[in-house]
PDB file of N, CA and C in Angstrom:
ATOM      1  N   GLU A   1      22.718-104.237  37.140  1.00 88.00           N
ATOM      2  CA  GLU A   1      22.950-102.939  37.783  1.00 88.00           C
ATOM      3  C   GLU A   1      24.195-102.990  38.677  1.00 88.00           C
ATOM      4  N   LEU A   2      24.326-104.059  39.450  1.00 88.00           N
ATOM      5  CA  LEU A   2      25.485-104.211  40.327  1.00 88.00           C
ATOM      6  C   LEU A   2      26.779-104.280  39.519  1.00 88.00           C
ATOM      7  N   SER A   3      26.758-104.984  38.412  1.00 89.00           N
ATOM      8  CA  SER A   3      27.947-105.083  37.557  1.00 89.00           C
ATOM      9  C   SER A   3      28.350-103.714  37.019  1.00 89.00           C
ATOM     10  N   ARG A   4      27.347-102.935  36.608  1.00 89.00           N
ATOM     11  CA  ARG A   4      27.630-101.597  36.088  1.00 89.00           C
ATOM     12  C   ARG A   4      28.265-100.731  37.172  1.00 89.00           C
ATOM     13  N   LEU A   5      27.755-100.783  38.400  1.00 91.00           N
ATOM     14  CA  LEU A   5      28.320-100.012  39.499  1.00 91.00           C
ATOM     15  C   LEU A   5      29.737-100.460  39.825  1.00 91.00           C
ATOM     16  N   GLN A   6      29.988-101.762  39.774  1.00 90.00           N
ATOM     17  CA  GLN A   6      31.336-102.265  40.027  1.00 90.00           C
ATOM     18  C   GLN A   6      32.310-101.798  38.949  1.00 90.00           C
ATOM     19  N   ILE A   7      31.879-101.801  37.714  1.00 89.00           N
ATOM     20  CA  ILE A   7      32.732-101.331  36.610  1.00 89.00           C
ATOM     21  C   ILE A   7      33.030 -99.846  36.775  1.00 89.00           C
ATOM     22  N   GLU A   8      32.025 -99.068  37.148  1.00 89.00           N
ATOM     23  CA  GLU A   8      32.244 -97.639  37.382  1.00 89.00           C
ATOM     24  C   GLU A   8      33.238 -97.426  38.519  1.00 89.00           C
ATOM     25  N   SER A   9      33.104 -98.198  39.570  1.00 89.00           N
ATOM     26  CA  SER A   9      34.018 -98.086  40.708  1.00 89.00           C
ATOM     27  C   SER A   9      35.441 -98.432  40.304  1.00 89.00           C
ATOM     28  N   ILE A  10      35.617 -99.459  39.518  1.00 86.00           N
ATOM     29  CA  ILE A  10      36.954 -99.858  39.037  1.00 86.00           C
ATOM     30  C   ILE A  10      37.535 -98.766  38.153  1.00 86.00           C
ATOM     31  N   ASN A  11      36.724 -98.195  37.280  1.00 83.00           N
ATOM     32  CA  ASN A  11      37.198 -97.118  36.404  1.00 83.00           C
ATOM     33  C   ASN A  11      37.612 -95.890  37.216  1.00 83.00           C
ATOM     34  N   GLU A  12      36.839 -95.558  38.251  1.00 80.00           N
ATOM     35  CA  GLU A  12      37.196 -94.420  39.110  1.00 80.00           C
ATOM     36  C   GLU A  12      38.494 -94.687  39.853  1.00 80.00           C
ATOM     37  N   ASP A  13      38.681 -95.905  40.344  1.00 78.00           N
ATOM     38  CA  ASP A  13      39.924 -96.264  41.032  1.00 78.00           C
ATOM     39  C   ASP A  13      41.122 -96.157  40.093  1.00 78.00           C
ATOM     40  N   ASN A  14      40.960 -96.631  38.864  1.00 74.00           N
ATOM     41  CA  ASN A  14      42.046 -96.557  37.890  1.00 74.00           C
ATOM     42  C   ASN A  14      42.365 -95.112  37.531  1.00 74.00           C
ATOM     43  N   ALA A  15      41.339 -94.276  37.421  1.00 71.00           N
ATOM     44  CA  ALA A  15      41.562 -92.857  37.121  1.00 71.00           C
ATOM     45  C   ALA A  15      42.296 -92.175  38.269  1.00 71.00           C
ATOM     46  N   ALA A  16      41.943 -92.513  39.502  1.00 67.00           N
ATOM     47  CA  ALA A  16      42.601 -91.919  40.668  1.00 67.00           C
ATOM     48  C   ALA A  16      44.070 -92.332  40.731  1.00 67.00           C
ATOM     49  N   LYS A  17      44.376 -93.534  40.306  1.00 71.00           N
ATOM     50  CA  LYS A  17      45.771 -94.002  40.321  1.00 71.00           C
ATOM     51  C   LYS A  17      46.621 -93.278  39.287  1.00 71.00           C
ATOM     52  N   SER A  18      45.989 -92.735  38.251  1.00 74.00           N
ATOM     53  CA  SER A  18      46.746 -92.054  37.205  1.00 74.00           C
ATOM     54  C   SER A  18      46.880 -90.558  37.463  1.00 74.00           C
ATOM     55  N   MET A  19      46.397 -90.094  38.623  1.00 85.00           N
ATOM     56  CA  MET A  19      46.451 -88.667  38.952  1.00 85.00           C
ATOM     57  C   MET A  19      47.365 -88.427  40.151  1.00 85.00           C
ATOM     58  N   PRO A  20      48.158 -87.356  40.096  1.00 92.00           N
ATOM     59  CA  PRO A  20      48.879 -86.964  41.304  1.00 92.00           C
ATOM     60  C   PRO A  20      47.898 -86.373  42.309  1.00 92.00           C
ATOM     61  N   SER A  21      48.295 -86.344  43.545  1.00 92.00           N
ATOM     62  CA  SER A  21      47.481 -85.738  44.594  1.00 92.00           C
ATOM     63  C   SER A  21      48.403 -84.860  45.425  1.00 92.00           C
ATOM     64  N   PHE A  22      48.042 -83.595  45.585  1.00 95.00           N
ATOM     65  CA  PHE A  22      48.936 -82.648  46.233  1.00 95.00           C
ATOM     66  C   PHE A  22      48.460 -82.243  47.618  1.00 95.00           C
ATOM     67  N   ASN A  23      49.426 -81.932  48.449  1.00 96.00           N
ATOM     68  CA  ASN A  23      49.190 -81.380  49.767  1.00 96.00           C
ATOM     69  C   ASN A  23      50.163 -80.218  49.934  1.00 96.00           C
ATOM     70  N   VAL A  24      49.677 -79.089  50.453  1.00 97.00           N
ATOM     71  CA  VAL A  24      50.529 -77.914  50.669  1.00 97.00           C
ATOM     72  C   VAL A  24      50.392 -77.495  52.124  1.00 97.00           C
ATOM     73  N   THR A  25      51.524 -77.302  52.786  1.00 96.00           N
ATOM     74  CA  THR A  25      51.522 -76.845  54.175  1.00 96.00           C
ATOM     75  C   THR A  25      52.528 -75.717  54.344  1.00 96.00           C
ATOM     76  N   LEU A  26      52.324 -74.923  55.379  1.00 95.00           N
ATOM     77  CA  LEU A  26      53.261 -73.878  55.781  1.00 95.00           C
ATOM     78  C   LEU A  26      53.676 -74.229  57.205  1.00 95.00           C
ATOM     79  N   THR A  27      54.938 -74.571  57.374  1.00 94.00           N
ATOM     80  CA  THR A  27      55.417 -75.121  58.636  1.00 94.00           C
ATOM     81  C   THR A  27      56.526 -74.257  59.214  1.00 94.00           C
ATOM     82  N   ARG A  28      56.486 -74.086  60.520  1.00 92.00           N
ATOM     83  CA  ARG A  28      57.566 -73.375  61.210  1.00 92.00           C
ATOM     84  C   ARG A  28      58.651 -74.390  61.554  1.00 92.00           C
ATOM     85  N   VAL A  29      59.872 -74.062  61.167  1.00 89.00           N
ATOM     86  CA  VAL A  29      61.036 -74.896  61.466  1.00 89.00           C
ATOM     87  C   VAL A  29      62.039 -74.001  62.184  1.00 89.00           C
ATOM     88  N   GLY A  30      62.130 -74.155  63.497  1.00 90.00           N
ATOM     89  CA  GLY A  30      62.973 -73.254  64.277  1.00 90.00           C
ATOM     90  C   GLY A  30      62.400 -71.856  64.237  1.00 90.00           C
ATOM     91  N   LYS A  31      63.195 -70.916  63.735  1.00 89.00           N
ATOM     92  CA  LYS A  31      62.733 -69.531  63.624  1.00 89.00           C
ATOM     93  C   LYS A  31      62.287 -69.174  62.216  1.00 89.00           C
ATOM     94  N   THR A  32      62.304 -70.143  61.309  1.00 90.00           N
ATOM     95  CA  THR A  32      61.927 -69.880  59.920  1.00 90.00           C
ATOM     96  C   THR A  32      60.654 -70.636  59.555  1.00 90.00           C
ATOM     97  N   TYR A  33      60.070 -70.245  58.436  1.00 94.00           N
ATOM     98  CA  TYR A  33      58.880 -70.908  57.908  1.00 94.00           C
ATOM     99  C   TYR A  33      59.203 -71.462  56.534  1.00 94.00           C
ATOM    100  N   GLN A  34      58.516 -72.547  56.197  1.00 95.00           N
ATOM    101  CA  GLN A  34      58.704 -73.160  54.895  1.00 95.00           C
ATOM    102  C   GLN A  34      57.381 -73.701  54.367  1.00 95.00           C
ATOM    103  N   PHE A  35      57.157 -73.472  53.064  1.00 96.00           N
ATOM    104  CA  PHE A  35      56.052 -74.122  52.374  1.00 96.00           C
ATOM    105  C   PHE A  35      56.539 -75.501  51.952  1.00 96.00           C
ATOM    106  N   TYR A  36      55.731 -76.505  52.192  1.00 96.00           N
ATOM    107  CA  TYR A  36      56.025 -77.862  51.717  1.00 96.00           C
ATOM    108  C   TYR A  36      54.942 -78.250  50.725  1.00 96.00           C
ATOM    109  N   ILE A  37      55.362 -78.642  49.529  1.00 97.00           N
ATOM    110  CA  ILE A  37      54.457 -79.108  48.492  1.00 97.00           C
ATOM    111  C   ILE A  37      54.759 -80.586  48.311  1.00 97.00           C
ATOM    112  N   SER A  38      53.758 -81.434  48.556  1.00 97.00           N
ATOM    113  CA  SER A  38      53.947 -82.884  48.502  1.00 97.00           C
ATOM    114  C   SER A  38      53.023 -83.501  47.461  1.00 97.00           C
ATOM    115  N   ASN A  39      53.563 -84.447  46.717  1.00 96.00           N
ATOM    116  CA  ASN A  39      52.748 -85.259  45.817  1.00 96.00           C
ATOM    117  C   ASN A  39      52.484 -86.573  46.538  1.00 96.00           C
ATOM    118  N   THR A  40      51.301 -86.712  47.104  1.00 93.00           N
ATOM    119  CA  THR A  40      50.946 -87.907  47.863  1.00 93.00           C
ATOM    120  C   THR A  40      50.228 -88.937  46.994  1.00 93.00           C
ATOM    121  N   GLY A  41      50.110 -88.656  45.720  1.00 89.00           N
ATOM    122  CA  GLY A  41      49.403 -89.560  44.810  1.00 89.00           C
ATOM    123  C   GLY A  41      50.294 -90.687  44.321  1.00 89.00           C
ATOM    124  N   LEU A  42      49.766 -91.436  43.354  1.00 88.00           N
ATOM    125  CA  LEU A  42      50.469 -92.597  42.811  1.00 88.00           C
ATOM    126  C   LEU A  42      51.031 -92.349  41.418  1.00 88.00           C
ATOM    127  N   SER A  43      50.957 -91.105  40.956  1.00 90.00           N
ATOM    128  CA  SER A  43      51.414 -90.780  39.618  1.00 90.00           C
ATOM    129  C   SER A  43      52.237 -89.493  39.642  1.00 90.00           C
ATOM    130  N   SER A  44      53.141 -89.360  38.686  1.00 93.00           N
ATOM    131  CA  SER A  44      53.955 -88.150  38.573  1.00 93.00           C
ATOM    132  C   SER A  44      53.141 -87.001  37.992  1.00 93.00           C
ATOM    133  N   ALA A  45      53.563 -85.791  38.333  1.00 95.00           N
ATOM    134  CA  ALA A  45      53.009 -84.571  37.741  1.00 95.00           C
ATOM    135  C   ALA A  45      54.145 -83.882  36.992  1.00 95.00           C
ATOM    136  N   TYR A  46      53.828 -83.214  35.907  1.00 96.00           N
ATOM    137  CA  TYR A  46      54.834 -82.591  35.057  1.00 96.00           C
ATOM    138  C   TYR A  46      54.570 -81.102  34.930  1.00 96.00           C
ATOM    139  N   ASN A  47      55.648 -80.333  34.745  1.00 96.00           N
ATOM    140  CA  ASN A  47      55.559 -78.871  34.608  1.00 96.00           C
ATOM    141  C   ASN A  47      54.741 -78.259  35.739  1.00 96.00           C
ATOM    142  N   VAL A  48      55.096 -78.607  36.956  1.00 96.00           N
ATOM    143  CA  VAL A  48      54.366 -78.159  38.141  1.00 96.00           C
ATOM    144  C   VAL A  48      54.735 -76.712  38.450  1.00 96.00           C
ATOM    145  N   ASN A  49      53.720 -75.885  38.654  1.00 96.00           N
ATOM    146  CA  ASN A  49      53.918 -74.485  39.027  1.00 96.00           C
ATOM    147  C   ASN A  49      53.266 -74.197  40.371  1.00 96.00           C
ATOM    148  N   PHE A  50      53.880 -73.287  41.126  1.00 95.00           N
ATOM    149  CA  PHE A  50      53.424 -72.864  42.435  1.00 95.00           C
ATOM    150  C   PHE A  50      53.204 -71.364  42.379  1.00 95.00           C
ATOM    151  N   GLU A  51      52.038 -70.905  42.865  1.00 94.00           N
ATOM    152  CA  GLU A  51      51.726 -69.478  42.820  1.00 94.00           C
ATOM    153  C   GLU A  51      50.893 -69.087  44.036  1.00 94.00           C
ATOM    154  N   LEU A  52      51.238 -67.965  44.648  1.00 94.00           N
ATOM    155  CA  LEU A  52      50.397 -67.401  45.699  1.00 94.00           C
ATOM    156  C   LEU A  52      49.390 -66.475  45.031  1.00 94.00           C
ATOM    157  N   VAL A  53      48.114 -66.660  45.328  1.00 93.00           N
ATOM    158  CA  VAL A  53      47.043 -65.909  44.683  1.00 93.00           C
ATOM    159  C   VAL A  53      46.683 -64.701  45.535  1.00 93.00           C
ATOM    160  N   GLU A  54      46.566 -63.550  44.875  1.00 89.00           N
ATOM    161  CA  GLU A  54      46.164 -62.298  45.532  1.00 89.00           C
ATOM    162  C   GLU A  54      46.932 -62.055  46.825  1.00 89.00           C
ATOM    163  N   CYS A  55      48.232 -62.100  46.723  1.00 87.00           N
ATOM    164  CA  CYS A  55      49.103 -61.919  47.887  1.00 87.00           C
ATOM    165  C   CYS A  55      49.993 -60.703  47.627  1.00 87.00           C
ATOM    166  N   GLU A  56      49.642 -59.582  48.248  1.00 85.00           N
ATOM    167  CA  GLU A  56      50.385 -58.343  48.030  1.00 85.00           C
ATOM    168  C   GLU A  56      51.761 -58.365  48.676  1.00 85.00           C
ATOM    169  N   ASP A  57      51.887 -59.016  49.826  1.00 84.00           N
ATOM    170  CA  ASP A  57      53.151 -59.073  50.556  1.00 84.00           C
ATOM    171  C   ASP A  57      53.635 -60.524  50.574  1.00 84.00           C
ATOM    172  N   SER A  58      54.178 -60.969  49.443  1.00 88.00           N
ATOM    173  CA  SER A  58      54.563 -62.372  49.294  1.00 88.00           C
ATOM    174  C   SER A  58      55.715 -62.733  50.235  1.00 88.00           C
ATOM    175  N   PRO A  59      55.566 -63.819  50.982  1.00 92.00           N
ATOM    176  CA  PRO A  59      56.636 -64.273  51.864  1.00 92.00           C
ATOM    177  C   PRO A  59      57.659 -65.150  51.150  1.00 92.00           C
ATOM    178  N   LEU A  60      57.440 -65.433  49.876  1.00 90.00           N
ATOM    179  CA  LEU A  60      58.326 -66.344  49.160  1.00 90.00           C
ATOM    180  C   LEU A  60      59.699 -65.734  48.945  1.00 90.00           C
ATOM    181  N   CYS A  61      60.712 -66.554  49.139  1.00 85.00           N
ATOM    182  CA  CYS A  61      62.088 -66.137  48.891  1.00 85.00           C
ATOM    183  C   CYS A  61      62.446 -66.470  47.449  1.00 85.00           C
ATOM    184  N   SER A  62      63.633 -66.125  47.043  1.00 81.00           N
ATOM    185  CA  SER A  62      64.024 -66.287  45.641  1.00 81.00           C
ATOM    186  C   SER A  62      64.108 -67.745  45.198  1.00 81.00           C
ATOM    187  N   ASP A  63      64.115 -68.698  46.130  1.00 85.00           N
ATOM    188  CA  ASP A  63      64.258 -70.090  45.715  1.00 85.00           C
ATOM    189  C   ASP A  63      63.062 -70.604  44.917  1.00 85.00           C
ATOM    190  N   VAL A  64      61.914 -69.927  44.994  1.00 88.00           N
ATOM    191  CA  VAL A  64      60.761 -70.359  44.213  1.00 88.00           C
ATOM    192  C   VAL A  64      61.061 -70.247  42.721  1.00 88.00           C
ATOM    193  N   ASN A  65      61.788 -69.218  42.315  1.00 87.00           N
ATOM    194  CA  ASN A  65      62.136 -69.044  40.903  1.00 87.00           C
ATOM    195  C   ASN A  65      63.172 -70.064  40.451  1.00 87.00           C
ATOM    196  N   ASP A  66      63.976 -70.550  41.380  1.00 89.00           N
ATOM    197  CA  ASP A  66      64.981 -71.557  41.046  1.00 89.00           C
ATOM    198  C   ASP A  66      64.372 -72.949  40.935  1.00 89.00           C
ATOM    199  N   LYS A  67      63.305 -73.215  41.677  1.00 93.00           N
ATOM    200  CA  LYS A  67      62.738 -74.559  41.746  1.00 93.00           C
ATOM    201  C   LYS A  67      61.536 -74.778  40.834  1.00 93.00           C
ATOM    202  N   PHE A  68      60.791 -73.728  40.539  1.00 93.00           N
ATOM    203  CA  PHE A  68      59.580 -73.873  39.730  1.00 93.00           C
ATOM    204  C   PHE A  68      59.721 -73.142  38.419  1.00 93.00           C
ATOM    205  N   PRO A  69      59.149 -73.686  37.359  1.00 93.00           N
ATOM    206  CA  PRO A  69      58.333 -74.889  37.301  1.00 93.00           C
ATOM    207  C   PRO A  69      59.201 -76.152  37.419  1.00 93.00           C
ATOM    208  N   LEU A  70      58.636 -77.139  38.091  1.00 94.00           N
ATOM    209  CA  LEU A  70      59.297 -78.439  38.221  1.00 94.00           C
ATOM    210  C   LEU A  70      59.027 -79.254  36.965  1.00 94.00           C
ATOM    211  N   GLN A  71      60.062 -79.822  36.418  1.00 95.00           N
ATOM    212  CA  GLN A  71      59.887 -80.638  35.221  1.00 95.00           C
ATOM    213  C   GLN A  71      59.046 -81.878  35.538  1.00 95.00           C
ATOM    214  N   GLU A  72      59.356 -82.538  36.672  1.00 96.00           N
ATOM    215  CA  GLU A  72      58.577 -83.709  37.097  1.00 96.00           C
ATOM    216  C   GLU A  72      58.565 -83.775  38.613  1.00 96.00           C
ATOM    217  N   MET A  73      57.400 -84.061  39.166  1.00 96.00           N
ATOM    218  CA  MET A  73      57.268 -84.296  40.598  1.00 96.00           C
ATOM    219  C   MET A  73      56.736 -85.707  40.769  1.00 96.00           C
ATOM    220  N   LYS A  74      57.613 -86.574  41.231  1.00 95.00           N
ATOM    221  CA  LYS A  74      57.287 -87.990  41.336  1.00 95.00           C
ATOM    222  C   LYS A  74      56.384 -88.265  42.541  1.00 95.00           C
ATOM    223  N   PRO A  75      55.726 -89.431  42.532  1.00 93.00           N
ATOM    224  CA  PRO A  75      54.886 -89.796  43.679  1.00 93.00           C
ATOM    225  C   PRO A  75      55.708 -89.859  44.965  1.00 93.00           C
ATOM    226  N   LYS A  76      55.076 -89.481  46.058  1.00 94.00           N
ATOM    227  CA  LYS A  76      55.678 -89.517  47.397  1.00 94.00           C
ATOM    228  C   LYS A  76      56.895 -88.585  47.523  1.00 94.00           C
ATOM    229  N   SER A  77      56.963 -87.549  46.702  1.00 96.00           N
ATOM    230  CA  SER A  77      58.059 -86.585  46.797  1.00 96.00           C
ATOM    231  C   SER A  77      57.536 -85.267  47.347  1.00 96.00           C
ATOM    232  N   ARG A  78      58.471 -84.411  47.790  1.00 96.00           N
ATOM    233  CA  ARG A  78      58.057 -83.110  48.304  1.00 96.00           C
ATOM    234  C   ARG A  78      59.129 -82.080  47.995  1.00 96.00           C
ATOM    235  N   VAL A  79      58.681 -80.831  47.918  1.00 96.00           N
ATOM    236  CA  VAL A  79      59.558 -79.698  47.647  1.00 96.00           C
ATOM    237  C   VAL A  79      59.370 -78.691  48.773  1.00 96.00           C
ATOM    238  N   LYS A  80      60.477 -78.098  49.194  1.00 95.00           N
ATOM    239  CA  LYS A  80      60.461 -77.119  50.276  1.00 95.00           C
ATOM    240  C   LYS A  80      60.780 -75.746  49.700  1.00 95.00           C
ATOM    241  N   LEU A  81      59.986 -74.735  50.100  1.00 95.00           N
ATOM    242  CA  LEU A  81      60.234 -73.347  49.718  1.00 95.00           C
ATOM    243  C   LEU A  81      60.367 -72.507  50.981  1.00 95.00           C
ATOM    244  N   ASN A  82      61.424 -71.728  51.058  1.00 93.00           N
ATOM    245  CA  ASN A  82      61.622 -70.853  52.211  1.00 93.00           C
ATOM    246  C   ASN A  82      60.621 -69.701  52.167  1.00 93.00           C
ATOM    247  N   ALA A  83      60.133 -69.328  53.346  1.00 93.00           N
ATOM    248  CA  ALA A  83      59.175 -68.227  53.454  1.00 93.00           C
ATOM    249  C   ALA A  83      59.655 -67.254  54.513  1.00 93.00           C
ATOM    250  N   SER A  84      59.519 -65.986  54.201  1.00 91.00           N
ATOM    251  CA  SER A  84      59.912 -64.933  55.125  1.00 91.00           C
ATOM    252  C   SER A  84      58.653 -64.364  55.771  1.00 91.00           C
ATOM    253  N   ILE A  85      58.280 -64.935  56.907  1.00 90.00           N
ATOM    254  CA  ILE A  85      57.078 -64.529  57.624  1.00 90.00           C
ATOM    255  C   ILE A  85      57.466 -63.532  58.709  1.00 90.00           C
ATOM    256  N   HIS A  86      56.698 -62.452  58.797  1.00 88.00           N
ATOM    257  CA  HIS A  86      56.957 -61.457  59.837  1.00 88.00           C
ATOM    258  C   HIS A  86      55.660 -61.165  60.584  1.00 88.00           C
ATOM    259  N   ILE A  87      55.719 -60.288  61.542  1.00 88.00           N
ATOM    260  CA  ILE A  87      54.577 -60.055  62.432  1.00 88.00           C
ATOM    261  C   ILE A  87      53.344 -59.531  61.702  1.00 88.00           C
ATOM    262  N   ARG A  88      53.518 -58.843  60.588  1.00 88.00           N
ATOM    263  CA  ARG A  88      52.378 -58.302  59.836  1.00 88.00           C
ATOM    264  C   ARG A  88      51.953 -59.197  58.672  1.00 88.00           C
ATOM    265  N   SER A  89      52.549 -60.368  58.556  1.00 89.00           N
ATOM    266  CA  SER A  89      52.185 -61.295  57.485  1.00 89.00           C
ATOM    267  C   SER A  89      50.767 -61.810  57.693  1.00 89.00           C
ATOM    268  N   PRO A  90      50.071 -62.100  56.599  1.00 89.00           N
ATOM    269  CA  PRO A  90      48.732 -62.693  56.730  1.00 89.00           C
ATOM    270  C   PRO A  90      48.811 -64.043  57.446  1.00 89.00           C
ATOM    271  N   LEU A  91      47.713 -64.444  58.043  1.00 90.00           N
ATOM    272  CA  LEU A  91      47.669 -65.728  58.743  1.00 90.00           C
ATOM    273  C   LEU A  91      47.320 -66.881  57.818  1.00 90.00           C
ATOM    274  N   LYS A  92      46.800 -66.573  56.611  1.00 93.00           N
ATOM    275  CA  LYS A  92      46.511 -67.632  55.652  1.00 93.00           C
ATOM    276  C   LYS A  92      46.879 -67.175  54.243  1.00 93.00           C
ATOM    277  N   TYR A  93      47.188 -68.159  53.415  1.00 95.00           N
ATOM    278  CA  TYR A  93      47.597 -67.910  52.035  1.00 95.00           C
ATOM    279  C   TYR A  93      46.824 -68.831  51.109  1.00 95.00           C
ATOM    280  N   GLN A  94      46.503 -68.306  49.935  1.00 96.00           N
ATOM    281  CA  GLN A  94      45.853 -69.100  48.911  1.00 96.00           C
ATOM    282  C   GLN A  94      46.920 -69.499  47.891  1.00 96.00           C
ATOM    283  N   VAL A  95      47.113 -70.799  47.741  1.00 96.00           N
ATOM    284  CA  VAL A  95      48.142 -71.334  46.852  1.00 96.00           C
ATOM    285  C   VAL A  95      47.472 -71.992  45.648  1.00 96.00           C
ATOM    286  N   LYS A  96      47.960 -71.663  44.469  1.00 97.00           N
ATOM    287  CA  LYS A  96      47.469 -72.313  43.250  1.00 97.00           C
ATOM    288  C   LYS A  96      48.582 -73.190  42.696  1.00 97.00           C
ATOM    289  N   LEU A  97      48.293 -74.478  42.588  1.00 97.00           N
ATOM    290  CA  LEU A  97      49.208 -75.411  41.941  1.00 97.00           C
ATOM    291  C   LEU A  97      48.642 -75.751  40.571  1.00 97.00           C
ATOM    292  N   SER A  98      49.498 -75.759  39.574  1.00 97.00           N
ATOM    293  CA  SER A  98      49.073 -76.179  38.241  1.00 97.00           C
ATOM    294  C   SER A  98      50.091 -77.179  37.716  1.00 97.00           C
ATOM    295  N   TRP A  99      49.624 -78.126  36.913  1.00 96.00           N
ATOM    296  CA  TRP A  99      50.489 -79.185  36.418  1.00 96.00           C
ATOM    297  C   TRP A  99      49.872 -79.847  35.198  1.00 96.00           C
ATOM    298  N   GLN A 100      50.653 -80.731  34.601  1.00 94.00           N
ATOM    299  CA  GLN A 100      50.186 -81.560  33.493  1.00 94.00           C
ATOM    300  C   GLN A 100      50.341 -83.023  33.891  1.00 94.00           C
ATOM    301  N   ASN A 101      49.422 -83.846  33.391  1.00 90.00           N
ATOM    302  CA  ASN A 101      49.550 -85.284  33.556  1.00 90.00           C
ATOM    303  C   ASN A 101      50.415 -85.841  32.443  1.00 90.00           C
ATOM    304  N   ARG A 102      50.682 -87.110  32.513  1.00 86.00           N
ATOM    305  CA  ARG A 102      51.523 -87.765  31.511  1.00 86.00           C
ATOM    306  C   ARG A 102      50.979 -87.570  30.104  1.00 86.00           C
ATOM    307  N   ASP A 103      49.639 -87.547  29.960  1.00 85.00           N
ATOM    308  CA  ASP A 103      49.038 -87.403  28.635  1.00 85.00           C
ATOM    309  C   ASP A 103      48.990 -85.952  28.150  1.00 85.00           C
ATOM    310  N   GLY A 104      49.494 -85.007  28.970  1.00 88.00           N
ATOM    311  CA  GLY A 104      49.534 -83.605  28.581  1.00 88.00           C
ATOM    312  C   GLY A 104      48.334 -82.795  29.023  1.00 88.00           C
ATOM    313  N   SER A 105      47.317 -83.432  29.594  1.00 90.00           N
ATOM    314  CA  SER A 105      46.154 -82.680  30.069  1.00 90.00           C
ATOM    315  C   SER A 105      46.559 -81.813  31.257  1.00 90.00           C
ATOM    316  N   GLU A 106      45.989 -80.615  31.296  1.00 94.00           N
ATOM    317  CA  GLU A 106      46.376 -79.623  32.309  1.00 94.00           C
ATOM    318  C   GLU A 106      45.359 -79.548  33.434  1.00 94.00           C
ATOM    319  N   PHE A 107      45.878 -79.349  34.656  1.00 94.00           N
ATOM    320  CA  PHE A 107      45.042 -79.267  35.847  1.00 94.00           C
ATOM    321  C   PHE A 107      45.558 -78.157  36.742  1.00 94.00           C
ATOM    322  N   ASP A 108      44.683 -77.652  37.593  1.00 94.00           N
ATOM    323  CA  ASP A 108      45.112 -76.757  38.666  1.00 94.00           C
ATOM    324  C   ASP A 108      44.162 -76.930  39.833  1.00 94.00           C
ATOM    325  N   GLU A 109      44.658 -76.599  41.014  1.00 95.00           N
ATOM    326  CA  GLU A 109      43.842 -76.655  42.209  1.00 95.00           C
ATOM    327  C   GLU A 109      44.313 -75.621  43.202  1.00 95.00           C
ATOM    328  N   ILE A 110      43.392 -75.203  44.046  1.00 97.00           N
ATOM    329  CA  ILE A 110      43.663 -74.187  45.058  1.00 97.00           C
ATOM    330  C   ILE A 110      43.769 -74.860  46.428  1.00 97.00           C
ATOM    331  N   HIS A 111      44.765 -74.434  47.183  1.00 96.00           N
ATOM    332  CA  HIS A 111      44.950 -74.891  48.563  1.00 96.00           C
ATOM    333  C   HIS A 111      45.018 -73.656  49.449  1.00 96.00           C
ATOM    334  N   TRP A 112      44.394 -73.731  50.619  1.00 96.00           N
ATOM    335  CA  TRP A 112      44.513 -72.682  51.629  1.00 96.00           C
ATOM    336  C   TRP A 112      45.429 -73.195  52.708  1.00 96.00           C
ATOM    337  N   VAL A 113      46.477 -72.430  53.011  1.00 95.00           N
ATOM    338  CA  VAL A 113      47.394 -72.810  54.070  1.00 95.00           C
ATOM    339  C   VAL A 113      47.424 -71.716  55.129  1.00 95.00           C
ATOM    340  N   THR A 114      47.599 -72.123  56.367  1.00 92.00           N
ATOM    341  CA  THR A 114      47.631 -71.168  57.468  1.00 92.00           C
ATOM    342  C   THR A 114      48.922 -71.333  58.249  1.00 92.00           C
ATOM    343  N   ILE A 115      49.250 -70.271  58.963  1.00 86.00           N
ATOM    344  CA  ILE A 115      50.444 -70.290  59.821  1.00 86.00           C
ATOM    345  C   ILE A 115      50.109 -71.036  61.084  1.00 86.00           C
TER     346      ILE A 115
END
């Protein structure tokens, strides 16, 4: 039984090493705001897309169309997107990231970011 649990643990560790891990933040820099998308995992992500979900008044500037989809986002890398936040902007945003792994399998995850 112990051997089986150890093998399962090793397999889970190996699977985690083959997956990217994302972090999304909205940070104030001086008088401007920026979304930061970071790959904190140990593996690259491919065809990465960034989307604000159910956001009627999007704060995203035109640079999102220039930067996404990303062909590859390597481990320990980050991307910055300018945001135009004003007094009537929502205090939180729902961000959907979608990507492919090296084997072509597709993933997506939701992140909530706040000002």
